[in-house]
Coordinates of C-alpha atoms and ligand atoms in Angstrom, one line a residue:
M781 CA 15.0 4.7 21.4
R782 CA 15.8 3.2 18.2
A783 CA 17.1 -0.2 20.2
A784 CA 13.8 -1.0 20.8
D785 CA 12.6 -0.4 16.9
A786 CA 12.3 -3.7 14.1
P787 CA 15.9 -3.6 12.5
T788 CA 14.9 -1.2 9.3
H789 CA 17.9 -2.7 6.9
G790 CA 19.7 -6.5 6.2
G791 CA 16.0 -7.9 5.2
R792 CA 14.3 -9.2 8.5
V793 CA 11.7 -7.7 8.4
L794 CA 9.6 -8.3 5.4
S795 CA 7.0 -5.0 5.0
Y796 CA 7.0 -1.1 6.2
V797 CA 11.2 -1.1 4.7
Y798 CA 12.6 -1.3 2.0
D799 CA 16.3 -2.2 2.1
S800 CA 18.2 -1.9 -1.8
G801 CA 21.2 -3.7 0.7
L802 CA 23.3 -0.6 -1.0
A803 CA 25.2 1.1 1.5
E804 CA 26.1 4.3 0.0
L805 CA 22.3 5.1 -0.9
D806 CA 21.9 6.0 3.1
E807 CA 25.4 8.1 3.0
L808 CA 23.8 10.0 -0.2
A809 CA 20.5 10.3 0.8
D810 CA 21.5 12.2 4.8
A811 CA 23.7 13.9 2.5
A812 CA 21.1 15.7 0.1
A813 CA 18.6 16.0 3.0
R814 CA 20.8 17.7 4.7
L815 CA 21.5 20.5 2.2
A816 CA 17.3 20.8 1.7
R817 CA 16.8 21.1 5.2
P818 CA 16.0 24.6 5.6
L819 CA 14.3 25.1 2.7
N820 CA 9.6 25.0 2.1
G821 CA 8.7 23.4 -0.1
L822 CA 5.5 25.5 0.0
D823 CA 7.1 28.2 -2.4
P824 CA 9.7 27.0 -5.3
T825 CA 9.4 30.1 -6.8
V826 CA 11.6 31.3 -3.8
F827 CA 13.4 27.7 -4.0
P828 CA 13.8 27.2 -7.3
S829 CA 16.0 23.9 -6.8
I830 CA 12.8 22.5 -6.1
A831 CA 11.2 22.5 -9.0
A832 CA 14.5 21.4 -10.7
M833 CA 14.8 18.9 -8.3
E834 CA 10.6 18.1 -9.2
R835 CA 11.2 18.0 -13.0
D836 CA 14.4 15.8 -12.5
V837 CA 11.7 12.9 -10.3
I838 CA 9.4 13.5 -12.6
G839 CA 10.8 13.2 -15.8
F840 CA 12.4 10.1 -15.0
T841 CA 9.2 8.6 -13.7
R842 CA 7.5 9.7 -16.6
R843 CA 9.8 7.5 -19.1
M844 CA 9.8 4.9 -16.5
L845 CA 6.5 4.8 -17.0
H846 CA 5.8 5.5 -21.2
G847 CA 4.2 8.5 -20.3
S848 CA 4.2 11.3 -23.3
R849 CA 4.9 14.9 -22.9
S850 CA 1.2 15.7 -22.3
V851 CA 2.0 13.2 -19.0
V852 CA 2.5 15.5 -16.2
G853 CA 3.0 15.0 -12.4
T854 CA 3.5 16.4 -8.6
V855 CA 5.8 14.9 -5.9
T856 CA 3.9 14.5 -3.3
S857 CA 4.6 12.9 1.5
G858 CA 3.6 9.7 0.0
G859 CA 1.7 6.5 -1.4
T860 CA -2.1 7.9 0.6
E861 CA -0.9 11.4 -0.7
S862 CA -1.3 10.2 -3.9
C863 CA -4.0 8.1 -3.9
L864 CA -5.6 10.7 -2.6
L865 CA -5.1 13.4 -5.2
A866 CA -6.0 10.9 -7.8
V867 CA -9.3 10.6 -6.3
K868 CA -10.0 13.9 -5.6
T869 CA -8.8 14.5 -9.1
A870 CA -11.4 12.5 -10.8
R871 CA -14.5 13.7 -8.2
D872 CA -13.9 16.9 -9.3
L873 CA -13.2 16.6 -12.9
W874 CA -16.3 14.0 -12.2
R875 CA -18.6 16.8 -10.4
T876 CA -17.4 19.0 -13.0
S877 CA -18.5 17.5 -15.8
H878 CA -21.8 16.6 -14.4
A879 CA -23.0 19.7 -12.9
D880 CA -26.0 19.5 -14.6
S881 CA -27.2 15.9 -13.5
A882 CA -25.2 15.2 -10.6
G883 CA -28.3 17.4 -8.2
G884 CA -27.9 15.0 -5.1
V885 CA -25.5 12.3 -6.4
R886 CA -23.0 10.8 -4.7
P887 CA -20.0 9.7 -7.5
R888 CA -18.9 6.6 -6.7
L889 CA -15.2 5.3 -6.2
V890 CA -15.0 1.2 -7.8
A891 CA -12.4 -1.0 -7.0
P892 CA -11.6 -4.3 -6.2
A893 CA -11.4 -5.9 -3.1
T894 CA -7.6 -5.7 -2.6
A895 CA -7.0 -2.4 -3.7
H896 CA -4.7 -0.1 -0.4
A897 CA -7.1 1.1 2.1
A898 CA -6.2 4.5 1.1
F899 CA -9.2 4.7 -1.0
I900 CA -11.6 3.8 1.1
K901 CA -9.8 6.5 3.3
A902 CA -9.9 9.1 0.2
A903 CA -13.3 7.8 -0.3
Q904 CA -14.3 9.1 3.1
L905 CA -12.3 12.5 3.2
F906 CA -14.0 13.3 -0.3
D907 CA -17.4 12.1 0.3
L908 CA -17.3 9.3 -2.5
E909 CA -19.1 6.4 -2.2
F910 CA -16.7 3.3 -1.9
D911 CA -17.3 0.6 -4.0
P912 CA -15.4 -2.7 -2.9
V913 CA -15.9 -5.3 -5.6
P914 CA -15.6 -9.5 -5.0
C915 CA -12.4 -11.1 -5.6
S916 CA -12.2 -14.2 -5.4
P917 CA -10.8 -16.0 -2.0
D918 CA -7.0 -16.2 -3.6
G919 CA -7.9 -12.4 -4.5
T920 CA -7.9 -12.3 -8.6
I921 CA -10.5 -9.6 -9.9
A922 CA -12.3 -10.9 -13.2
A923 CA -12.5 -7.6 -15.7
T924 CA -15.8 -8.3 -16.9
D925 CA -16.7 -7.5 -12.2
L926 CA -15.1 -4.9 -12.6
I927 CA -16.8 -3.1 -15.4
E928 CA -20.2 -4.6 -14.7
R929 CA -20.1 -1.9 -11.8
L930 CA -19.0 1.3 -14.4
G931 CA -21.6 3.6 -14.4
D932 CA -22.7 7.5 -15.1
D933 CA -22.3 8.0 -11.0
V934 CA -18.5 6.4 -11.4
A935 CA -15.8 9.2 -10.8
L936 CA -13.1 6.4 -10.5
V937 CA -11.8 2.9 -11.1
V938 CA -8.9 2.0 -9.5
V939 CA -6.8 -0.7 -10.3
S940 CA -3.6 -2.0 -8.3
A941 CA -0.1 -2.7 -9.9
P942 CA 0.0 -4.9 -7.8
S943 CA -2.0 -5.0 -4.6
Y944 CA -0.7 -5.4 -1.5
P945 CA -2.3 -7.6 0.3
T946 CA -1.8 -10.4 -2.6
G947 CA 0.9 -9.5 -5.1
L948 CA -1.5 -9.7 -8.2
L949 CA -1.9 -7.5 -11.1
D950 CA -5.7 -6.2 -11.8
P951 CA -6.3 -6.6 -15.2
I952 CA -5.5 -3.1 -15.8
A953 CA -6.0 -3.0 -20.1
E954 CA -9.6 -4.5 -20.2
V955 CA -11.2 -2.2 -16.9
A956 CA -8.8 0.8 -18.6
A957 CA -11.1 0.3 -22.0
A958 CA -14.3 0.5 -20.7
A959 CA -13.7 3.5 -18.5
S960 CA -12.8 5.1 -21.3
G961 CA -15.5 4.2 -23.5
R962 CA -18.4 5.3 -20.8
G963 CA -15.3 8.9 -20.0
I964 CA -14.8 7.6 -16.4
S965 CA -11.4 7.8 -15.5
C966 CA -9.3 5.3 -14.4
H967 CA -6.1 5.3 -11.9
V968 CA -3.0 3.0 -11.8
D969 CA -2.0 2.6 -8.0
G970 CA 1.9 1.6 -8.8
C971 CA 2.3 3.0 -5.0
F972 CA 3.9 -0.3 -4.6
G973 CA 5.3 -2.0 -7.7
G974 CA 5.7 1.2 -9.5
F975 CA 9.5 1.5 -9.1
V976 CA 9.6 -2.4 -9.8
L977 CA 7.7 -3.5 -12.5
P978 CA 9.2 -1.5 -15.2
W979 CA 12.2 -3.9 -15.6
W980 CA 10.1 -7.1 -14.2
P981 CA 10.4 -9.6 -17.0
G982 CA 7.3 -10.4 -19.1
L983 CA 4.8 -8.4 -17.8
P984 CA 1.1 -7.2 -19.9
A985 CA 1.7 -3.3 -20.7
W986 CA 0.2 -1.8 -17.6
D987 CA 1.1 1.5 -17.3
F988 CA 0.5 5.0 -19.7
R989 CA 1.0 2.6 -23.0
V990 CA -2.8 1.5 -22.1
R991 CA -5.3 3.6 -23.7
G992 CA -7.9 4.9 -20.7
V993 CA -5.7 5.1 -17.7
T994 CA -5.3 8.6 -16.6
S995 CA -3.0 8.5 -13.6
I996 CA 0.0 6.1 -11.9
S997 CA 1.1 6.8 -8.6
A998 CA 4.5 5.5 -7.9
D999 CA 6.5 5.9 -4.8
V1000 CA 10.1 6.4 -4.3
H1001 CA 9.7 5.8 -0.9
K1002 CA 9.1 2.3 -1.3
F1003 CA 11.7 0.5 -4.2
G1004 CA 12.6 3.6 -5.5
Y1005 CA 14.8 3.4 -2.0
A1006 CA 14.3 6.5 -0.7
P1007 CA 13.9 7.6 2.8
K1008 CA 10.1 8.3 3.7
G1009 CA 8.3 11.0 2.3
V1010 CA 7.7 10.8 -1.1
S1011 CA 5.9 9.8 -4.3
V1012 CA 5.0 10.3 -7.3
L1013 CA 1.7 11.0 -8.9
L1014 CA 1.2 11.5 -12.4
Q1015 CA -2.1 12.6 -14.5
R1016 CA -2.5 12.4 -17.9
G1017 CA -3.7 15.9 -20.1
R1018 CA -3.0 19.5 -17.6
R1019 CA -6.5 20.0 -17.3
R1020 CA -6.4 17.2 -15.5
Q1021 CA -3.6 17.6 -13.7
R1022 CA -4.8 21.5 -12.9
A1023 CA -7.5 20.0 -11.0
Q1024 CA -5.8 18.6 -8.3
Y1025 CA -4.5 21.8 -7.5
F1026 CA -6.4 23.9 -4.7
A1027 CA -5.6 28.2 -5.0
T1028 CA -7.0 31.0 -3.7
T1029 CA -6.6 35.0 -3.5
G1030 CA -9.3 34.8 -1.1
W1031 CA -7.8 35.0 2.7
A1032 CA -5.8 37.9 3.8
G1033 CA -2.5 36.8 3.6
Y1034 CA -0.1 35.7 0.0
P1035 CA -1.5 34.4 -2.5
I1036 CA -1.5 30.3 -2.0
V1037 CA -1.5 27.9 -4.2
N1038 CA -0.9 23.8 -3.4
P1039 CA -0.5 21.5 -6.0
T1040 CA -0.5 19.2 -2.2
L1041 CA -2.3 18.4 0.6
L1042 CA -0.3 20.3 3.2
G1043 CA 1.0 24.0 2.8
S1044 CA 4.5 24.1 4.1
R1045 CA 6.5 20.9 3.5
S1046 CA 10.2 19.8 3.6
A1047 CA 12.4 19.8 0.8
S1048 CA 14.5 16.8 2.1
P1049 CA 12.4 13.6 1.3
L1050 CA 12.5 15.3 -2.5
A1051 CA 16.2 16.2 -2.0
A1052 CA 16.6 12.5 -0.9
A1053 CA 14.6 11.1 -4.0
W1054 CA 16.4 12.6 -5.9
A1055 CA 19.8 12.0 -5.3
I1056 CA 18.8 8.7 -5.6
I1057 CA 17.1 8.3 -8.5
E1058 CA 20.3 10.4 -9.7
H1059 CA 22.9 7.7 -8.2
L1060 CA 20.2 4.8 -9.4
G1061 CA 19.4 4.9 -12.6
D1062 CA 17.2 2.9 -15.2
D1063 CA 20.3 0.6 -14.5
G1064 CA 20.8 0.5 -10.8
Y1065 CA 16.9 0.3 -10.4
R1066 CA 17.4 -2.9 -13.8
R1067 CA 19.8 -4.5 -11.1
L1068 CA 18.0 -4.5 -7.8
T1069 CA 15.0 -5.6 -9.5
G1070 CA 16.9 -8.9 -10.9
S1071 CA 17.5 -9.2 -7.4
I1072 CA 13.9 -9.2 -6.3
H1073 CA 13.4 -11.5 -9.0
R1074 CA 15.5 -13.8 -7.5
V1075 CA 14.1 -13.9 -4.1
A1076 CA 10.7 -14.3 -5.8
H1077 CA 11.8 -17.6 -7.6
A1078 CA 13.2 -19.0 -4.6
V1079 CA 11.0 -18.0 -2.3
R1080 CA 8.5 -19.5 -4.3
G1081 CA 10.2 -22.7 -5.0
A1082 CA 10.7 -22.9 -1.4
V1083 CA 7.0 -22.8 -0.3
D1084 CA 6.0 -25.2 -3.2
D1085 CA 8.6 -27.3 -1.1
I1086 CA 6.5 -26.8 2.3
P1087 CA 4.0 -29.0 2.6
G1088 CA 0.7 -27.5 4.3
L1089 CA 1.9 -24.6 2.6
R1090 CA 0.6 -22.1 -0.4
V1091 CA 1.7 -19.4 -2.4
I1092 CA -2.2 -17.6 -2.9
G1093 CA -2.7 -17.0 -6.7
D1094 CA 0.3 -16.4 -8.8
P1095 CA 1.6 -12.9 -8.3
I1096 CA 3.8 -11.0 -10.0
G1097 CA 6.6 -8.5 -9.1
P1098 CA 7.6 -8.6 -5.2
A1099 CA 4.9 -9.5 -2.8
I1100 CA 4.0 -12.6 -1.8
A1101 CA 0.8 -14.3 0.0
L1102 CA 1.1 -17.0 1.8
G1103 CA -1.8 -18.7 2.4
S1104 CA -2.7 -22.4 4.2
D1105 CA -2.9 -25.5 1.6
D1106 CA -6.2 -26.7 2.7
S1107 CA -6.3 -29.3 -0.1
V1108 CA -4.2 -31.6 2.2
P1109 CA -5.9 -32.9 5.7
A1110 CA -5.8 -30.5 8.7
S1111 CA -3.7 -32.1 10.7
E1112 CA -0.6 -31.4 7.5
R1113 CA -1.4 -27.5 7.2
V1114 CA 0.2 -24.8 7.9
D1115 CA -1.9 -21.4 9.3
P1116 CA 0.3 -18.4 8.3
H1117 CA -0.5 -16.4 11.2
R1118 CA 0.8 -19.3 13.5
L1119 CA 3.8 -19.1 10.7
A1120 CA 4.3 -15.6 11.2
D1121 CA 4.4 -15.9 15.2
A1122 CA 7.0 -18.8 15.2
M1123 CA 9.1 -16.6 12.2
V1124 CA 9.7 -13.9 14.8
G1125 CA 12.0 -16.7 17.0
H1126 CA 13.8 -17.2 14.2
G1127 CA 14.9 -14.0 13.8
W1128 CA 12.1 -13.0 10.7
K1129 CA 9.1 -10.6 10.9
I1130 CA 6.8 -11.1 8.1
Q1131 CA 3.4 -9.8 7.7
P1132 CA 0.4 -11.2 9.3
Q1133 CA -2.8 -10.2 7.6
P1134 CA -6.5 -11.2 8.3
G1135 CA -8.9 -13.1 6.3
L1136 CA -11.5 -10.3 4.5
V1137 CA -15.5 -11.2 4.5
Q1138 CA -16.8 -9.4 1.4
Q1139 CA -19.9 -7.7 0.8
N1140 CA -21.4 -11.6 -1.4
G1141 CA -20.2 -13.1 1.8
V1142 CA -16.6 -14.6 -0.5
R1143 CA -13.9 -14.7 2.2
I1144 CA -10.6 -13.4 0.9
A1145 CA -8.1 -15.6 2.8
H1146 CA -5.9 -14.8 6.1
S1147 CA -2.4 -14.8 5.1
A1148 CA 1.3 -14.1 6.3
H1149 CA 2.3 -10.8 3.7
L1150 CA 6.3 -11.3 2.3
T1151 CA 7.6 -7.8 0.9
L1152 CA 11.0 -9.0 -0.7
T1153 CA 13.8 -6.7 -1.3
P1154 CA 16.6 -6.9 -2.8
V1155 CA 19.2 -7.1 0.4
I1156 CA 17.5 -10.6 1.0
E1157 CA 19.4 -11.9 -1.6
H1158 CA 22.3 -12.1 0.2
R1159 CA 20.7 -14.3 2.6
I1160 CA 18.2 -15.9 0.8
G1161 CA 18.8 -19.9 1.6
E1162 CA 18.6 -18.1 5.3
F1163 CA 15.2 -17.4 5.0
T1164 CA 14.1 -19.7 3.1
R1165 CA 15.5 -22.3 5.9
A1166 CA 13.6 -20.4 8.8
L1167 CA 10.4 -20.8 7.5
A1168 CA 10.8 -24.2 6.4
A1169 CA 12.1 -24.8 9.9
A1170 CA 9.5 -22.4 11.1
A1171 CA 6.4 -24.3 9.3
D1172 CA 7.3 -27.9 10.4
E1173 CA 6.9 -26.0 14.3
V1174 CA 3.8 -24.5 13.3
R1175 CA 1.7 -27.7 11.1
G1176 CA -1.2 -28.7 12.4
T1177 CA -2.0 -26.6 14.9
P1178 CA -5.1 -24.6 13.6
A1179 CA -5.9 -21.1 13.1
A1180 CA -6.1 -18.9 16.0
D1181 CA -10.0 -18.6 17.5
P1182 CA -10.7 -16.4 20.0
W1183 CA -14.4 -17.7 20.9
L1184 CA -14.5 -16.9 24.5
L1185 CA -13.3 -13.3 23.9
L1186 CA -15.9 -12.8 21.4
A1187 CA -18.7 -14.6 23.5
T1188 CA -17.6 -12.1 26.2
L1189 CA -17.7 -9.2 23.9
R1190 CA -21.1 -10.0 22.1
L1191 CA -22.7 -10.4 26.1
L1192 CA -20.9 -6.9 26.9
G1193 CA -22.9 -5.8 24.1
Y1194 CA -20.1 -5.2 21.5
G1195 CA -21.7 -8.3 19.5
P1196 CA -23.0 -7.4 15.6
G1197 CA -25.1 -4.4 15.1
G1198 CA -24.0 -3.8 18.8
R1199 CA -22.5 -0.2 20.0
V1200 CA -18.9 0.9 19.8
P1201 CA -16.5 1.1 22.9
G1202 CA -15.0 5.1 23.8
P1203 CA -12.0 5.2 25.0
T1204 CA -12.1 4.2 28.3
A1205 CA -13.7 1.1 27.5
A1206 CA -11.6 0.3 23.8
W1207 CA -8.9 0.2 26.0
R1208 CA -10.4 -2.6 28.8
L1209 CA -11.7 -4.5 26.0
L1210 CA -7.8 -4.7 24.4
R1211 CA -6.4 -5.6 27.8
L1212 CA -9.0 -7.9 28.6
A1213 CA -7.9 -9.6 25.1
G1214 CA -4.5 -9.3 26.3
A1215 CA -3.5 -6.2 23.7
G1216 CA -2.9 -3.4 26.0
S1217 CA 0.5 -3.3 25.2
V1218 CA 2.3 -3.9 21.9
S1219 CA 5.3 -4.8 20.7
A1220 CA 7.7 -6.3 17.1
D1221 CA 7.9 -9.8 19.3
R1222 CA 4.1 -10.0 20.7
P1223 CA 2.6 -13.1 19.1
M1224 CA -0.2 -11.7 16.5
A1225 CA -2.6 -15.0 15.6
T1226 CA -5.0 -14.5 18.7
L1227 CA -5.2 -10.0 17.4
M1228 CA -5.6 -10.8 14.1
A1229 CA -8.5 -13.5 14.4
L1230 CA -10.6 -10.9 16.8
L1231 CA -10.0 -8.1 14.5
E1232 CA -11.5 -10.4 11.5
R1233 CA -14.6 -11.2 13.3
L1234 CA -15.5 -8.2 15.4
P1235 CA -17.7 -5.8 14.2
R1236 CA -16.1 -3.1 12.1
P1237 CA -16.4 -0.3 13.9
V1238 CA -15.6 -2.1 16.8
A1239 CA -12.2 -3.8 15.2
E1240 CA -11.6 -0.1 14.5
A1241 CA -12.7 1.6 17.8
L1242 CA -9.8 -0.9 19.2
L1243 CA -7.2 -0.6 16.3
I1244 CA -7.7 3.3 17.2
E1245 CA -7.0 2.7 21.1
L1246 CA -4.0 1.0 20.7
L1247 CA -2.5 3.2 18.6
A1248 CA -3.8 6.9 20.7
R1249 CA -2.4 5.3 24.0
M1250 CA 1.4 4.5 22.8
S1251 CA 1.9 8.1 22.4
E1252 CA -0.5 9.5 25.4
P1253 CA 1.6 10.7 27.9
R1254 CA 1.2 8.8 31.0
Ligands
PLP2346 C1 -0.6 -0.1 -3.1 C2 -0.8 0.5 -2.0 N1 -0.9 1.6 -2.2 C3 -1.0 2.3 -1.3 C4 -0.1 2.0 -0.8 C5 0.1 3.9 0.4 O1 1.2 3.6 1.1 P1 2.3 4.8 1.6 O2 1.9 4.0 2.9 O3 3.1 5.2 1.7 O4 0.8 6.0 2.2 C6 0.0 1.5 -0.5 C7 1.5 0.8 0.7 O5 1.9 0.0 0.6 C8 0.4 0.3 -1.3 O6 0.9 -0.5 -0.3

């Protein structure tokens, strides 16, 4: 079955997987994970090795992010769980501090429109109003636009280091200072950049050195190079962090105390992460970040030399978004989704991202995302030559425009303000759109254009159906 999967090593897939290029890390992670396999992370009082590994992982992350001893933390199962817990904590603290005045008020979560979707999920799950602040077409957010939205009903403001879709660093110091002045929690989402930016040259302070930053998430299963299932959430102050916990003696069984969302949990990802962090240490991460820095420099240089293509905004760190250069005539432009489809033919997978029309009507450009990993340094020439060749193949081909499909869907009642398809209708629509089966090498440009233009509830129903059908027994 694994033969059908996209390659996880070698850097050919520029999203989802984070290959350091160091073969020994796989062996090390496997050995540590195997040792911890029978444990249950539910109860470190019974299995103290779990607490010991957590102390080391949290300690390393805290030093890396310049936290003082008042910064404490938790190892979670991944970026989404860290973000969920940061939101739950802030909401609970807001509820406590607004107990007298909040009657009936739903707290707000303010974030740039480029913040990770985990915060939309958190707002849904924990009953906050998600308030996305519009960015410029290249994904830049102005500090003043975020600060203007900070009112008494705001439980949390989120900034990213960097944001996934664009690789841009949000104006963290300005926003955190303003939040702190108003007594509002401020989370820095370092899920993506947390284990890279500490060694990236020339950045302004974005971590616990910044006054007003109350929590930071950093994923060990991304640029910490650990297998999936590990992230760290750090919170400033014990009192704040304790609001994250769930404990109860109100049932008939064993006393329950959970720092995270799960009950029983595997200790294997933690053990693997612990071993890798111990092995790499500060020097190892510095060296690997040096590779990514050189890769980013080379990729940006190569894109500058490709007519019709551009790097969107001024990204820092390991994420770059490629977009069409609309300053040249249409016949010379390179559409990023056509480029992504063409790159498959050259053996590389870059990630198409649909455009986003924001509440104020300003559209964040559609793009192709590149997660740059150290292993790419070994074949950087091969990668940049493939980019140039793929761009030559698609230059002048306009972005996909599935107008006929959209018109058909409107006729069927799935247009703006229309109905939302149930499972059977959604499956039929997917097949009508030619998206009834997916594979790593399937062209994505039309599907992405469709997802951007459909009413969101319809697009979301189609996505759910696509994934749900994949694991339904036949
Ligand atoms: C900035 C950012 N936050 C949160 C997440 C969610 O992380 P995960 O996929 O580990 O749940 C990601 C994932 O790419 C991310 O880039």
